[in-house]
C-alpha cells in the first residue's frame, strides 16, 4: 500500500471529506472525545494517509510545533483496521516522509497511554508524566532524527 502525503492545499475534496469522516468515526464515535476536531492546524499540516476503496483507512497529520522548524508534532493518528500492521506501516512511512518534507530534528506527539508500547517499538521515548487530554490519559513522546 502506498502512503499519500499531501499538504492541505493538495488534498482533493473527497480526500478531505474522508479524512474528516474517519477522524470523527474514531475520535468522536469510538473514543467519545468531545472537542472541535477542525482546529485550523490542518491548514499548516502535512497529511499522511492510506486510501483504500475510496476510504481513508489510516491517517496522521504533522506540523511544526510552535513554528519551530526543528520540531514536528504529529497527531490525530488512527487506523480503521487493527491487527494487520497498518499502524506500523503508517508510522514508518510517515516518519520517512516527514524527514523528506521538513528540516526537523525531532518528532513529538502526545500519545494515549495504551499506545505507548507501540510507539516505543518505533523508537519514540516517553518525555513526560501522564496527563489528561480530553479525559484520556496521555504522555508526551519524542523521536530524535
GROMACS .gro file of C-alpha atoms in nm:
model
  145
    1UNK     CA    1   0.000   0.000   0.000
    2UNK     CA    2   0.130   0.346  -0.088
    3UNK     CA    3   0.124   0.632   0.159
    4UNK     CA    4  -0.036   0.954   0.038
    5UNK     CA    5   0.150   1.261   0.163
    6UNK     CA    6  -0.012   1.595   0.091
    7UNK     CA    7  -0.021   1.950   0.218
    8UNK     CA    8  -0.370   2.085   0.285
    9UNK     CA    9  -0.399   2.267  -0.048
   10UNK     CA   10  -0.309   1.948  -0.234
   11UNK     CA   11  -0.594   1.740  -0.086
   12UNK     CA   12  -0.890   1.671  -0.310
   13UNK     CA   13  -1.233   1.745  -0.173
   14UNK     CA   14  -1.304   1.372  -0.149
   15UNK     CA   15  -0.979   1.309   0.042
   16UNK     CA   16  -1.050   1.593   0.286
   17UNK     CA   17  -1.407   1.474   0.339
   18UNK     CA   18  -1.293   1.116   0.404
   19UNK     CA   19  -1.017   1.232   0.641
   20UNK     CA   20  -1.267   1.431   0.846
   21UNK     CA   21  -1.524   1.149   0.832
   22UNK     CA   22  -1.272   0.890   0.953
   23UNK     CA   23  -1.138   1.119   1.227
   24UNK     CA   24  -1.494   1.173   1.351
   25UNK     CA   25  -1.558   0.798   1.345
   26UNK     CA   26  -1.252   0.718   1.554
   27UNK     CA   27  -1.224   1.011   1.791
   28UNK     CA   28  -1.586   1.119   1.837
   29UNK     CA   29  -1.783   0.796   1.797
   30UNK     CA   30  -1.537   0.528   1.916
   31UNK     CA   31  -1.341   0.724   2.178
   32UNK     CA   32  -1.620   0.965   2.274
   33UNK     CA   33  -1.390   1.268   2.253
   34UNK     CA   34  -1.588   1.588   2.252
   35UNK     CA   35  -1.371   1.865   2.110
   36UNK     CA   36  -1.352   2.078   1.799
   37UNK     CA   37  -1.164   1.848   1.559
   38UNK     CA   38  -1.126   2.109   1.286
   39UNK     CA   39  -0.886   2.337   1.470
   40UNK     CA   40  -0.714   2.523   1.183
   41UNK     CA   41  -0.394   2.319   1.233
   42UNK     CA   42  -0.497   2.118   0.926
   43UNK     CA   43  -0.416   2.421   0.710
   44UNK     CA   44  -0.047   2.407   0.805
   45UNK     CA   45  -0.015   2.028   0.824
   46UNK     CA   46   0.126   1.753   0.613
   47UNK     CA   47  -0.147   1.489   0.586
   48UNK     CA   48  -0.024   1.128   0.565
   49UNK     CA   49  -0.283   0.861   0.489
   50UNK     CA   50  -0.368   0.532   0.329
   51UNK     CA   51  -0.656   0.535   0.082
   52UNK     CA   52  -0.843   0.209   0.017
   53UNK     CA   53  -1.177   0.162  -0.158
   54UNK     CA   54  -1.247   0.537  -0.150
   55UNK     CA   55  -1.186   0.547   0.224
   56UNK     CA   56  -0.909   0.682   0.447
   57UNK     CA   57  -0.808   0.375   0.648
   58UNK     CA   58  -0.509   0.516   0.837
   59UNK     CA   59  -0.404   0.874   0.897
   60UNK     CA   60  -0.188   1.123   1.081
   61UNK     CA   61  -0.108   1.488   1.044
   62UNK     CA   62   0.230   1.654   1.101
   63UNK     CA   63   0.310   2.020   1.157
   64UNK     CA   64   0.577   2.243   1.301
   65UNK     CA   65   0.526   2.280   1.673
   66UNK     CA   66   0.505   2.646   1.773
   67UNK     CA   67   0.652   2.740   1.432
   68UNK     CA   68   0.987   2.588   1.540
   69UNK     CA   69   1.126   2.417   1.227
   70UNK     CA   70   1.339   2.184   1.442
   71UNK     CA   71   1.034   2.010   1.588
   72UNK     CA   72   0.743   1.847   1.407
   73UNK     CA   73   0.438   1.744   1.606
   74UNK     CA   74   0.222   1.455   1.491
   75UNK     CA   75  -0.134   1.399   1.594
   76UNK     CA   76  -0.478   1.269   1.501
   77UNK     CA   77  -0.314   0.926   1.448
   78UNK     CA   78  -0.556   0.642   1.375
   79UNK     CA   79  -0.620   0.324   1.181
   80UNK     CA   80  -0.962   0.186   1.097
   81UNK     CA   81  -0.838  -0.172   1.067
   82UNK     CA   82  -0.643  -0.323   1.355
   83UNK     CA   83  -0.403  -0.614   1.394
   84UNK     CA   84  -0.270  -0.618   1.036
   85UNK     CA   85   0.032  -0.388   1.073
   86UNK     CA   86  -0.137  -0.085   0.920
   87UNK     CA   87  -0.041   0.143   1.209
   88UNK     CA   88   0.322   0.036   1.195
   89UNK     CA   89   0.333   0.092   0.819
   90UNK     CA   90   0.167   0.432   0.861
   91UNK     CA   91   0.421   0.543   1.121
   92UNK     CA   92   0.732   0.413   0.943
   93UNK     CA   93   0.632   0.559   0.607
   94UNK     CA   94   0.515   0.888   0.762
   95UNK     CA   95   0.840   0.939   0.956
   96UNK     CA   96   1.030   0.894   0.628
   97UNK     CA   97   0.801   1.143   0.454
   98UNK     CA   98   0.835   1.395   0.736
   99UNK     CA   99   1.215   1.370   0.713
  100UNK     CA  100   1.195   1.434   0.338
  101UNK     CA  101   0.949   1.725   0.357
  102UNK     CA  102   1.085   1.912   0.660
  103UNK     CA  103   1.411   2.015   0.821
  104UNK     CA  104   1.310   1.887   1.166
  105UNK     CA  105   1.545   1.724   1.413
  106UNK     CA  106   1.274   1.577   1.634
  107UNK     CA  107   0.920   1.442   1.607
  108UNK     CA  108   0.700   1.476   1.912
  109UNK     CA  109   0.349   1.363   1.997
  110UNK     CA  110   0.100   1.325   2.279
  111UNK     CA  111   0.032   0.951   2.286
  112UNK     CA  112  -0.258   0.777   2.452
  113UNK     CA  113  -0.125   0.555   2.729
  114UNK     CA  114  -0.248   0.232   2.573
  115UNK     CA  115  -0.033   0.303   2.263
  116UNK     CA  116   0.296   0.386   2.439
  117UNK     CA  117   0.447   0.040   2.384
  118UNK     CA  118   0.362   0.056   2.013
  119UNK     CA  119   0.540   0.391   1.973
  120UNK     CA  120   0.838   0.280   2.184
  121UNK     CA  121   0.896  -0.007   1.940
  122UNK     CA  122   0.927   0.257   1.668
  123UNK     CA  123   1.193   0.450   1.863
  124UNK     CA  124   0.981   0.709   2.044
  125UNK     CA  125   1.064   0.779   2.408
  126UNK     CA  126   0.834   0.900   2.685
  127UNK     CA  127   0.928   1.253   2.793
  128UNK     CA  128   0.656   1.345   3.044
  129UNK     CA  129   0.444   1.224   3.327
  130UNK     CA  130   0.090   1.115   3.250
  131UNK     CA  131  -0.164   1.392   3.180
  132UNK     CA  132  -0.526   1.405   3.070
  133UNK     CA  133  -0.619   1.529   2.726
  134UNK     CA  134  -0.993   1.530   2.652
  135UNK     CA  135  -1.037   1.295   2.950
  136UNK     CA  136  -0.793   1.033   2.814
  137UNK     CA  137  -0.456   0.956   2.976
  138UNK     CA  138  -0.162   1.059   2.758
  139UNK     CA  139   0.215   1.106   2.779
  140UNK     CA  140   0.442   1.320   2.565
  141UNK     CA  141   0.678   1.122   2.343
  142UNK     CA  142   0.970   1.218   2.117
  143UNK     CA  143   1.171   1.063   1.837
  144UNK     CA  144   1.514   1.211   1.769
  145UNK     CA  145   1.602   1.204   1.399
   0.00000   0.00000   0.00000
